XYZ file of C-alpha atoms in Angstrom:
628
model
C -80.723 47.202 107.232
C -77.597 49.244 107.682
C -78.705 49.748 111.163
C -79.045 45.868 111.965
C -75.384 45.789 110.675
C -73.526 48.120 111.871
C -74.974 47.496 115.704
C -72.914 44.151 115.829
C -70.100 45.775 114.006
C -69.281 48.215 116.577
C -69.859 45.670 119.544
C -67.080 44.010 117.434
C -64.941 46.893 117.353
C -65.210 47.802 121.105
C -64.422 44.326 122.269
C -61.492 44.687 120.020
C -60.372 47.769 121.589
C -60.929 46.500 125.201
C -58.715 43.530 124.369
C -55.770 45.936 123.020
C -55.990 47.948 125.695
C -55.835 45.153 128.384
C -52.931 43.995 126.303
C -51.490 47.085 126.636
C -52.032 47.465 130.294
C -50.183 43.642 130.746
C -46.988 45.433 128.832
C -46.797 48.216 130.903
C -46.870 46.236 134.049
C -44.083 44.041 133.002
C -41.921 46.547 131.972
C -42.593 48.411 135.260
C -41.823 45.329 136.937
C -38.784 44.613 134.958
C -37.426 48.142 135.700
C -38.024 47.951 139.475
C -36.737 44.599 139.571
C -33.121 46.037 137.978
C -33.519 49.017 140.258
C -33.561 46.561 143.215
C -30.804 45.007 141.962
C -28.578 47.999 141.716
C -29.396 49.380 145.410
C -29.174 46.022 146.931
C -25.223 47.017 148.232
C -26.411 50.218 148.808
C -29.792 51.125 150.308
C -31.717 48.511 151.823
C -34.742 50.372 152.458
C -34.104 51.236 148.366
C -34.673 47.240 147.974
C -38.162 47.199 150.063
C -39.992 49.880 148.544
C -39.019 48.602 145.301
C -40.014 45.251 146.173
C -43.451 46.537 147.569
C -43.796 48.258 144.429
C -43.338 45.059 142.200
C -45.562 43.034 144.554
C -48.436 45.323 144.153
C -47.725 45.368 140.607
C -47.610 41.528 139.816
C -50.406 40.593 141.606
C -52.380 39.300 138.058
C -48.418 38.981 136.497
C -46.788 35.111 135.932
C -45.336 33.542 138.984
C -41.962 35.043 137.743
C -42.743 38.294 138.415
C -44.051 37.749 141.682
C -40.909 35.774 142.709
C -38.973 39.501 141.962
C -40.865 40.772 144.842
C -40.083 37.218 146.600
C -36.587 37.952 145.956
C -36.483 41.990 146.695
C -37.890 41.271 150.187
C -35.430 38.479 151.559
C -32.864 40.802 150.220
C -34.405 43.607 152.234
C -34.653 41.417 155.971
C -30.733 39.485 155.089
C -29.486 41.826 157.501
C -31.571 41.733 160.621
C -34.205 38.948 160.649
C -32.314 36.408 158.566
C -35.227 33.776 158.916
C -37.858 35.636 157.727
C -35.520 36.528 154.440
C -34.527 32.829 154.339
C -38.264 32.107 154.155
C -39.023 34.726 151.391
C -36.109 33.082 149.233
C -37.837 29.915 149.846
C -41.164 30.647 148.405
C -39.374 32.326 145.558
C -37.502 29.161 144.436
C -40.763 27.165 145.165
C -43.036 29.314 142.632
C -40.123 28.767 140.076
C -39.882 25.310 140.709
C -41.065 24.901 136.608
C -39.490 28.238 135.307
C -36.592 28.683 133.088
C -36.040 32.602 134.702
C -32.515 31.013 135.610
C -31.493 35.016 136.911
C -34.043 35.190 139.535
C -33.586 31.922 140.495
C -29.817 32.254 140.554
C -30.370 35.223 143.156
C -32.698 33.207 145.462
C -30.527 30.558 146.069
C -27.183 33.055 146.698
C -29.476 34.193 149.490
C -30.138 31.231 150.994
C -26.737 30.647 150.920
C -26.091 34.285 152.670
C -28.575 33.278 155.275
C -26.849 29.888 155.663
C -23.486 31.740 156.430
C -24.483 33.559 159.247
C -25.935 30.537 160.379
C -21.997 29.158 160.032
C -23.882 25.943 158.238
C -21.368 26.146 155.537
C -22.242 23.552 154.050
C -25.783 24.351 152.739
C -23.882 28.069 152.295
C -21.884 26.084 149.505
C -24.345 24.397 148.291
C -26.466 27.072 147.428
C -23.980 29.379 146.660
C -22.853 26.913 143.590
C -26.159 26.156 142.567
C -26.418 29.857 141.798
C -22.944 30.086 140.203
C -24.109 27.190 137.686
C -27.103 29.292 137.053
C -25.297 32.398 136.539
C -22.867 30.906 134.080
C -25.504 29.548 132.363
C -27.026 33.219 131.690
C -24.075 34.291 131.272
C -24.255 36.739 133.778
C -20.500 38.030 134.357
C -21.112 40.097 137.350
C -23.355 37.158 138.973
C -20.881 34.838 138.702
C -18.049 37.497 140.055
C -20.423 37.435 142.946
C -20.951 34.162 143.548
C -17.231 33.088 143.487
C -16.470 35.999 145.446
C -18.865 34.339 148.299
C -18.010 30.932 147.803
C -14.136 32.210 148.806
C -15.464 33.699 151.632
C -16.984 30.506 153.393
C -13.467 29.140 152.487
C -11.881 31.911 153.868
C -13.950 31.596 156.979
C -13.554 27.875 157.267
C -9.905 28.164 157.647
C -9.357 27.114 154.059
C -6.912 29.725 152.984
C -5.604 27.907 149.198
C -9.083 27.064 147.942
C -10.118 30.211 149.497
C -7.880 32.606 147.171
C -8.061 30.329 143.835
C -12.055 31.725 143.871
C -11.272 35.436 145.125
C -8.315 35.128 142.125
C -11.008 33.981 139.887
C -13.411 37.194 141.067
C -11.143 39.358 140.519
C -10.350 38.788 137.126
C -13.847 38.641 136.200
C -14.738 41.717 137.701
C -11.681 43.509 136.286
C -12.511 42.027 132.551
C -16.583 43.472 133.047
C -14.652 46.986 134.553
C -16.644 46.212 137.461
C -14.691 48.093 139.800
C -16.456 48.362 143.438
C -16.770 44.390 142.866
C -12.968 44.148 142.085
C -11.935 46.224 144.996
C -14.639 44.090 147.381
C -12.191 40.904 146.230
C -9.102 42.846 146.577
C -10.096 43.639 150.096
C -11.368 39.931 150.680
C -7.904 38.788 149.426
C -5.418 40.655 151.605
C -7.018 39.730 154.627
C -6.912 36.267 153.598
C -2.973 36.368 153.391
C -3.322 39.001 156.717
C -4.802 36.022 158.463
C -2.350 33.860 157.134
C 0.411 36.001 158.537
C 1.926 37.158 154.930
C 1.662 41.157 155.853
C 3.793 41.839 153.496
C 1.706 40.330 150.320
C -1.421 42.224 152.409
C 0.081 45.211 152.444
C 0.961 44.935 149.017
C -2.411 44.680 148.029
C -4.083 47.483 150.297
C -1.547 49.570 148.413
C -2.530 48.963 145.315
C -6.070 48.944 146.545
C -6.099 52.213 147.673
C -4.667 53.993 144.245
C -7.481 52.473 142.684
C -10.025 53.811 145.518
C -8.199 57.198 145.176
C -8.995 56.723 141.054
C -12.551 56.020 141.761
C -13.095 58.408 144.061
C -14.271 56.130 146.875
C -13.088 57.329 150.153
C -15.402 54.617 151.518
C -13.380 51.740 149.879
C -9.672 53.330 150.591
C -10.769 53.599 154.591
C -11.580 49.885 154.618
C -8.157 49.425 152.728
C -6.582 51.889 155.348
C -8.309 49.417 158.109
C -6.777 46.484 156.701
C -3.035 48.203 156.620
C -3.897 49.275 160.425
C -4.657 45.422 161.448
C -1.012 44.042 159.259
C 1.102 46.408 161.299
C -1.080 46.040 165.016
C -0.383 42.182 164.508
C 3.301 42.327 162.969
C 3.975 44.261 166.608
C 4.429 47.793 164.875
C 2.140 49.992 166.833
C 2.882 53.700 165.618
C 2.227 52.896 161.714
C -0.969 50.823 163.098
C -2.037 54.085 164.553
C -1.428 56.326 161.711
C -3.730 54.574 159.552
C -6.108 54.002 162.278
C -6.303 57.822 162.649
C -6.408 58.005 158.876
C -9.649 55.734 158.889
C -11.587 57.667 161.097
C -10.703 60.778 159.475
C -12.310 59.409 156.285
C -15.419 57.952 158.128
C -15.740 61.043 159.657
C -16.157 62.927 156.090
C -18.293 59.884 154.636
C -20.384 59.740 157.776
C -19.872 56.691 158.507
C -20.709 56.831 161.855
C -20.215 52.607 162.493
C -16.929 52.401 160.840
C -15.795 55.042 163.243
C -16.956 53.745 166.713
C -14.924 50.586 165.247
C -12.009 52.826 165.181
C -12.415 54.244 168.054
C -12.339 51.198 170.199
C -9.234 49.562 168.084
C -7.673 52.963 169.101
C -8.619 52.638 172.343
C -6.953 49.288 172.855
C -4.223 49.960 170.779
C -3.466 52.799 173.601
C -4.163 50.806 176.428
C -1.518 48.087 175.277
C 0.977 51.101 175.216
C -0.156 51.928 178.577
C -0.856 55.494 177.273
C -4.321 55.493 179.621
C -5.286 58.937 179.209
C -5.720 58.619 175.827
C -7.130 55.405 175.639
C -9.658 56.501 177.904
C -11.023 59.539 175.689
C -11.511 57.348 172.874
C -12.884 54.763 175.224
C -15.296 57.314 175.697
C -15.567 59.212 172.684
C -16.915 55.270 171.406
C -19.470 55.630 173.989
C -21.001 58.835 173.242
C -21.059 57.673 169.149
C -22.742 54.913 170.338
C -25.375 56.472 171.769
C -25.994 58.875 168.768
C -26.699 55.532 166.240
C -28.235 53.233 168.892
C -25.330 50.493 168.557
C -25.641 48.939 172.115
C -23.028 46.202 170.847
C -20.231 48.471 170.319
C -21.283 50.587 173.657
C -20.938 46.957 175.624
C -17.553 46.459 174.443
C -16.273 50.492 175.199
C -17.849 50.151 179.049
C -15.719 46.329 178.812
C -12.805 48.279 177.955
C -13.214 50.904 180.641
C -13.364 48.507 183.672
C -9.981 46.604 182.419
C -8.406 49.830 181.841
C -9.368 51.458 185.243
C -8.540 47.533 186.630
C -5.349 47.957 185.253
C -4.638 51.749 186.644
C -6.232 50.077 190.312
C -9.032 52.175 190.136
C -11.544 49.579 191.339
C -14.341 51.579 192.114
C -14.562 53.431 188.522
C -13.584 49.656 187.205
C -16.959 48.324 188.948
C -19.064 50.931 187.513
C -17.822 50.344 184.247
C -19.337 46.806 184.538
C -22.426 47.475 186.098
C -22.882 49.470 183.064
C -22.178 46.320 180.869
C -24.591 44.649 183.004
C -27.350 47.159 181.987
C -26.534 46.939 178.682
C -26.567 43.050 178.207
C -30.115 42.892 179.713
C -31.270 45.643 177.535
C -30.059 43.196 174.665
C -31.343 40.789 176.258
C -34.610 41.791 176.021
C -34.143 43.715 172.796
C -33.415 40.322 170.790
C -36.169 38.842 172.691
C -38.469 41.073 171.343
C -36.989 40.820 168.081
C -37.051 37.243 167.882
C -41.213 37.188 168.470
C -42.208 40.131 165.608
C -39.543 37.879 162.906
C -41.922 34.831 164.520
C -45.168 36.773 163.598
C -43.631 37.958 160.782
C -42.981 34.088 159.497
C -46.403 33.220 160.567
C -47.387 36.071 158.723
C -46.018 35.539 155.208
C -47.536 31.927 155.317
C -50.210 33.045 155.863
C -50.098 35.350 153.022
C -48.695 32.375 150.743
C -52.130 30.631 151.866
C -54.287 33.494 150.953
C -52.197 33.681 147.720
C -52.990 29.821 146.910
C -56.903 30.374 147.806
C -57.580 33.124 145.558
C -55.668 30.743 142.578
C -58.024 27.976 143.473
C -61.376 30.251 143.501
C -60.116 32.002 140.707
C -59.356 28.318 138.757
C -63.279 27.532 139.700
C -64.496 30.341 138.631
C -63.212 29.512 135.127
C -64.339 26.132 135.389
C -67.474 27.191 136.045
C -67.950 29.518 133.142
C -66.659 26.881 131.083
C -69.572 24.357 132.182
C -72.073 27.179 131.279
C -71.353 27.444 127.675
C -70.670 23.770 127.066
C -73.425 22.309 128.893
C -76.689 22.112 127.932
C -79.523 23.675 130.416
C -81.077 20.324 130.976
C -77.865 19.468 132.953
C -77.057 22.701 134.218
C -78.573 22.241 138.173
C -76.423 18.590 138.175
C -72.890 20.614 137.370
C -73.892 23.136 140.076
C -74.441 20.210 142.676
C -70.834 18.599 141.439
C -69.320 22.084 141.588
C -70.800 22.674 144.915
C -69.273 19.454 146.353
C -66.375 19.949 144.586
C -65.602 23.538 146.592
C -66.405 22.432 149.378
C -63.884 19.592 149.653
C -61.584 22.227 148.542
C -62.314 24.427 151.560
C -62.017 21.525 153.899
C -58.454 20.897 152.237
C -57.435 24.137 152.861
C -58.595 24.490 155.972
C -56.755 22.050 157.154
C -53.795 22.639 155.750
C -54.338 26.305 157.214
C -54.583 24.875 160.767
C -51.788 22.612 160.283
C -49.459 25.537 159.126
C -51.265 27.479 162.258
C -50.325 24.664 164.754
C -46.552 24.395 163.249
C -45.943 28.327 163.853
C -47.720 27.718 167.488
C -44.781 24.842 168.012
C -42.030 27.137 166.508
C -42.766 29.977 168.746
C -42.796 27.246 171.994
C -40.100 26.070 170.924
C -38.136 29.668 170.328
C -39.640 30.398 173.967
C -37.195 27.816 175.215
C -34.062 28.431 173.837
C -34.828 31.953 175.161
C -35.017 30.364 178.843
C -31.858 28.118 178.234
C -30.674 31.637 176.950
C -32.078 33.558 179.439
C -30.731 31.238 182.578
C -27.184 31.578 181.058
C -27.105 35.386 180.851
C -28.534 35.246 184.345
C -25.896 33.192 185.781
C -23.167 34.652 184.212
C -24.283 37.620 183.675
C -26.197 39.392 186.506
C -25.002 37.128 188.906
C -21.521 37.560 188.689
C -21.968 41.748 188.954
C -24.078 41.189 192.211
C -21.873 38.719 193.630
C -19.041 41.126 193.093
C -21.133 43.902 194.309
C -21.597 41.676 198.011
C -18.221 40.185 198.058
C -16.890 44.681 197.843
C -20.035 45.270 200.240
C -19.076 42.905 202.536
C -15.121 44.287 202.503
C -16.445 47.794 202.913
C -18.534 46.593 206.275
C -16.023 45.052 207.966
C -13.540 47.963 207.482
C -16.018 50.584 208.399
C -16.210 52.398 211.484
C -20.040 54.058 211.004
C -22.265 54.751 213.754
C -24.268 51.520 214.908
C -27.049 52.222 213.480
C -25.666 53.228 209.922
C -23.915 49.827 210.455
C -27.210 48.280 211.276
C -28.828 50.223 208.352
C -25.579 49.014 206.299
C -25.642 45.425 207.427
C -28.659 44.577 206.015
C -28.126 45.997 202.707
C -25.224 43.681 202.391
C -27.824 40.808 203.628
C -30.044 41.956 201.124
C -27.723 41.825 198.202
C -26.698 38.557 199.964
C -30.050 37.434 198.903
C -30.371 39.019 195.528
C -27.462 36.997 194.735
C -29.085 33.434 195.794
C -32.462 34.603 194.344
C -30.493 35.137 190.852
C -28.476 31.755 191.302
C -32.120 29.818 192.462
C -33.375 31.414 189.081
C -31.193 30.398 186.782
C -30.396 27.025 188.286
C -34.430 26.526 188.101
C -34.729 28.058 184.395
C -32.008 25.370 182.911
C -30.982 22.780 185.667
C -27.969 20.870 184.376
C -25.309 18.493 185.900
C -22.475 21.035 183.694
C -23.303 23.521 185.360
C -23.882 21.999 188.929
C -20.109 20.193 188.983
C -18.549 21.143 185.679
C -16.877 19.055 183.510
C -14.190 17.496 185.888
C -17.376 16.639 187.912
C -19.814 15.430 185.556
C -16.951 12.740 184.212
C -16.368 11.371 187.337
C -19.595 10.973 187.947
C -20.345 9.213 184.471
C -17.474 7.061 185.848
C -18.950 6.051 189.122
C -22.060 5.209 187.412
C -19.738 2.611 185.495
C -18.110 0.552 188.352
C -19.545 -2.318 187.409
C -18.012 -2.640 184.219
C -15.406 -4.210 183.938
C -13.284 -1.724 182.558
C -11.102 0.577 184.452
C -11.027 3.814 183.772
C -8.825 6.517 184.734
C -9.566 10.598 184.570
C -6.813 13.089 184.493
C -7.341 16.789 184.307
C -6.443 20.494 186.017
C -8.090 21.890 188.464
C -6.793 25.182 187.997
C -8.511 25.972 184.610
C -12.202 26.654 183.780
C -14.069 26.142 180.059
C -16.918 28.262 178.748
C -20.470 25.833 178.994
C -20.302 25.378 175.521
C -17.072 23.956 175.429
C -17.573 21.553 178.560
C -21.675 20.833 177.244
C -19.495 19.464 174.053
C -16.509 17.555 175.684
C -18.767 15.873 177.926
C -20.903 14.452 175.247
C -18.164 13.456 173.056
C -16.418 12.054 176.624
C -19.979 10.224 176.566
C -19.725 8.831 173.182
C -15.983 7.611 173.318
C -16.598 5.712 176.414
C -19.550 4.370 175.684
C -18.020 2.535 171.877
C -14.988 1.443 173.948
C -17.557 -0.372 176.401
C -19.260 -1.591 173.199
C -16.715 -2.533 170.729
C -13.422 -2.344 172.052
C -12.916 -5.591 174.645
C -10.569 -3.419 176.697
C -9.227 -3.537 179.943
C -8.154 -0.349 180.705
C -8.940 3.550 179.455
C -7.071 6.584 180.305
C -9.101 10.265 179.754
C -6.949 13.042 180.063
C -7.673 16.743 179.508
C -5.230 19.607 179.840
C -5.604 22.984 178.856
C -3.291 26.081 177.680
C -2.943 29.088 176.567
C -3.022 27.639 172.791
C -6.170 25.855 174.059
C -7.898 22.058 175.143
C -6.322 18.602 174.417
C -8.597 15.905 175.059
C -6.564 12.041 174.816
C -8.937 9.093 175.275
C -6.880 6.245 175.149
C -7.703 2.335 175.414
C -5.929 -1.165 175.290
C -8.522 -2.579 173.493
C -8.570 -4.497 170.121
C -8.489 -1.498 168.634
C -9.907 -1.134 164.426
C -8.264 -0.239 160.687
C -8.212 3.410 160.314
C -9.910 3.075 157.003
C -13.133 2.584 157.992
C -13.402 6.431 158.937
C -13.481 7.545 154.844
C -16.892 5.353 155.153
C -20.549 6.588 155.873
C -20.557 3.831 158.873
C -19.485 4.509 162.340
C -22.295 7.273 163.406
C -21.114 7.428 166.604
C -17.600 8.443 165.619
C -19.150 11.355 163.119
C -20.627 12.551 165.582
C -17.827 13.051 167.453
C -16.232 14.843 164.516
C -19.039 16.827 164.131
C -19.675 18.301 167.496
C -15.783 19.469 167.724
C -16.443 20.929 163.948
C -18.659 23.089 165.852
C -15.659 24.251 168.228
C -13.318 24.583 165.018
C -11.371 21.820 166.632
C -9.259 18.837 165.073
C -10.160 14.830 165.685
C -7.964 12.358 164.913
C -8.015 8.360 165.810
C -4.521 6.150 166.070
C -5.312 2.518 165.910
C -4.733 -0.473 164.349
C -5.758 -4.683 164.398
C -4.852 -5.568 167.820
C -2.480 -2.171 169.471
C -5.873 -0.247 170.763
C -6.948 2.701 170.031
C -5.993 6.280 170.866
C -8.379 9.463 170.256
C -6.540 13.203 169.839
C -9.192 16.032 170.308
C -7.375 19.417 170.135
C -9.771 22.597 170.057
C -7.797 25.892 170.033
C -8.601 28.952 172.067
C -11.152 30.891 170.727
């Protein structure tokens, strides 16, 4: 008897313990998690590769954890790619915000949307930057998370800042500030500090910058942060370079690179090399500018920053252009050739692993969402086995069986439809890489070969070589002859365009001829002497396309002027008709897509469109887009 008893007892008592101990296995994990996940937090300004491991560490972690704790992984790795493959990180955001789509964890979520709206200002869509970037403000205040809303106000003036919106701009670095100084957050109060006085350095009030970097730098020096009082020292460099008082702007210049040089910050320092460099150059002090020309160049090389190395070989060939050394200014731009192709291809290759990568994680999410739904049938299943009786037993496994395999079918095609979208990205990418590709080519390569034959073809017919070194000579200059219409046949065939056939003077009075018949006259007025980037002209044209073709539509004119003149402050653009012109007031509406799109595509150029009309006087359009 006491046998029979205590057998079922101690099953008891182990099932018990099992449970306890899987309990306590759950609690460990989360508060692993949690830890990693504020660990993350606090290296995310400081060590990136700090933010992946952790976030690898938390993904393998969470794997059997609520969606939340997943989403910290989510969160850790778009944090980790912001920097260089701001898709993919956009993307890992995403599916963070989507798996707390029904959670109240208001901190992570708050986090996911600032960086979206990180990944939408480098984008320059400042719009959805805003956007997100307030959504995670109202999140933060509602947590009452001081240093997240410091943050988010702090990057909500920048987009202001960048947008040219200097007033609204410092109200929300004013409002960081103060929050970071009231939490004694001091690297965030010296990040809006810095923020701030190049707002009013922008804005031309050196004085009230300088000011600032002053203070900025006692507080550094209080702190200890050489790091912080160099990019201080930086901004007191750029106030006096730009108030035209070059020997102070070099002091601190020098004084910057001597603290990157202790901090190691070997970036920061091929910066200051280069602003050197130029600073020299404008004092015509060659020599020197030349060495740190140079000394950018061989720091360059150390840290693999082929941008920087472009723009010291750039440098080179205007200084040695400027001293008449033509030969030495030549090789300084085939180098800058070399260097854009190796870009070229470097982004290239970039661009298709943050493709596979994208494909990748969805098709991770995919595997994610199958194992829920096997695991969900699984459950079902052992529910049907207790509750049902065994009479019915081989009907539920026919209805379970049909059940899965509609399932599968499901998934498999949504699998192949997520398979044929990342096929139709990557096509897609693959053609802006030609348009991309065709541009660099023309402007690029061609114009260093074509300078190459035009000196070639100088040097022959001022040489006195043998004849058959001249023979030998000759056709080298026939073969770069060639190279140069192979390059030209290339790019013309990779992205054939009527911009880049005629240019813009061209392509208008072409779109003119093609409107004889109407009858509306219309006159074109513009410089020959001046060229636009393809951008520029691509974006005139269309908005040349769009004015002319509402004045044709609603305007009952008689007459329309297009002039375009360009300076050194940059392009006007005056369409003007004698039509019946419209009120004004109708541009506050939503109506009238044709004129926001106008607006829009000079947005893009960080130009200014305004229309002059009224009832009866015509109308006149005023595009102005300053030089960039």
């Amino acid at each position: 008897m006491f046998r029979k008893v205590t057998f079922p007892l101690l099953l008891a008592w182990v099932a018990i313990f099992s449970c306890r101990e899987t309990a306590s296995n759950r609690d460990e994990e989360i508060r692993l998690v949690n830890d990693w996940f504020h660990k993350q937090i606090r290296f995310s300004q400081v060590n990136l590769d700090s933010v992946g491991k952790y976030a690898r560490m938390i993904d393998s972690v969470a794997k059997n954890l609520p969606g939340e704790y997943k989403a910290m992984a989510l969160v850790g790795m778009g944090r980790y790619h912001a920097t260089h493959k701001p898709d993919l990180s956009m993307k890992y955001f995403q599916q963070a915000l989507d798996m707390l789509e029904k959670s109240n964890a208001d901190s992570i979520k708050a986090r996911a949307y600032n960086g979206l709206g990180v990944g939408y200002q480098k984008k320059s869509d400042f719009t959805n930057a805003l956007d997100n970037y307030f959504k995670a403000l109202r999140l933060f205040e509602k947590s009452d998370d001081i240093k997240g809303i410091s943050g988010a106000l702090a990057n909500i003036g920048e987009v202001y800042q960048v947008k040219g919106d200097v007033s609204v701009a410092k109200q929300y670095i004013m409002q960081s500030m103060e929050l970071s100084k009231s939490a004694e957050d001091f690297p965030a109060y010296l990040d809006a500090a810095h923020t701030l006085a190049n707002i009013y350095g922008m804005n031309n009030q050196f004085d009230s910058a300088l000011a600032i970097d002053r203070k900025g730098i006692r507080a550094a020096d209080s702190m200890g942060s050489l790091k912080m009082k160099s990019a201080f020292y930086n901004n007191m460099g750029n106030c006096y370079l730009y108030s035209n008082r070059p020997d102070s702007a070099r002091f601190y210049f020098m004084e910057c690179l001597r603290l990157d040089a202790i901090t190691g910050n070997r970036h920061y320092m091929v910066d200051n090399y280069l602003t050197l460099g130029q600073l020299l150059m404008k004092e015509q002090q060659f020599q020197e500018a030349e060495d740190y020309f140079k000394d950018a160049i061989r720091l360059s090389d150390s840290i693999g920053t082929h941008h920087f190395k472009m723009q010291a070989w750039k440098s080179l060939a205007l200084l040695y252009k400027q001293q008449n050394l033509l030969h030495r200014s030549l090789e300084a731009k085939d180098s800058v050739a070399a260097i854009k192709d190796r870009l070229i291809n470097e982004k290239s290759e970039n661009r298709i692993a943050e493709l596979k990568e994208l494909y990748e994680a969805d098709k991770k999410a995919q595997t994610i969402s199958l194992q829920q739904v096997k695991l969900s049938r699984q459950n079902i299943l052992l529910t049907g086995s207790v509750v049902l009786f065994s009479s019915l037993l081989f009907s539920g496994w026919l209805m379970y069986r049909r059940y899965k395999t509609k399932k599968e079918k499901e998934l498999a095609s949504t699998l192949l439809q997520q398979r044929m979208k990342a096929t139709a990205d990557i096509l897609e990418a693959e053609d802006k890489e030609r348009r991309r590709i065709a541009t660099e080519l023309h402007d690029g390569v061609g114009q260093v070969m074509l300078a190459a034959w035009i000196n070639l073809q100088s040097v022959e017919s001022a040489s006195s070589l043998p004849e058959n070194q001249k023979l030998s000579f000759s056709r080298a200059v026939s073969m770069v002859g060639e190279g140069c219409k192979e390059i030209r046949e290339v790019s013309h065939a990779m992205m054939p365009n009527i911009l880049m056939k005629k240019g813009l003077k061209g392509a208008v009075q072409d779109l003119i001829r093609n409107l004889d018949r109407h009858p509306v006259s219309i006159q074109l007025h513009m410089d020959d002497a001046h060229s636009m980037d393809n951008v520029t002209e691509s974006i005139l044209y269309r908005v040349i396309q769009e004015a002319v073709n509402n004045v044709l539509k609603h305007a009952d004119a008689n007459q329309m002027d297009i002039s375009i003149h360009q300076s050194a402050d940059g392009i006007t653009l005056l369409i003007e008709d004698d039509g019946k012109g419209f009120d004004t007031e109708v541009l506050s509406q939503p109506t009238g897509m044709g004129m926001q799109s106008i607006k829009a595509r000079i947005a893009l150029l960080n130009g200014i469109t305004e229309w002059d009309s009224s009832p009866g006087n015509g109308t006149v359009l005023t595009i102005f887009i300053p030089t960039k």
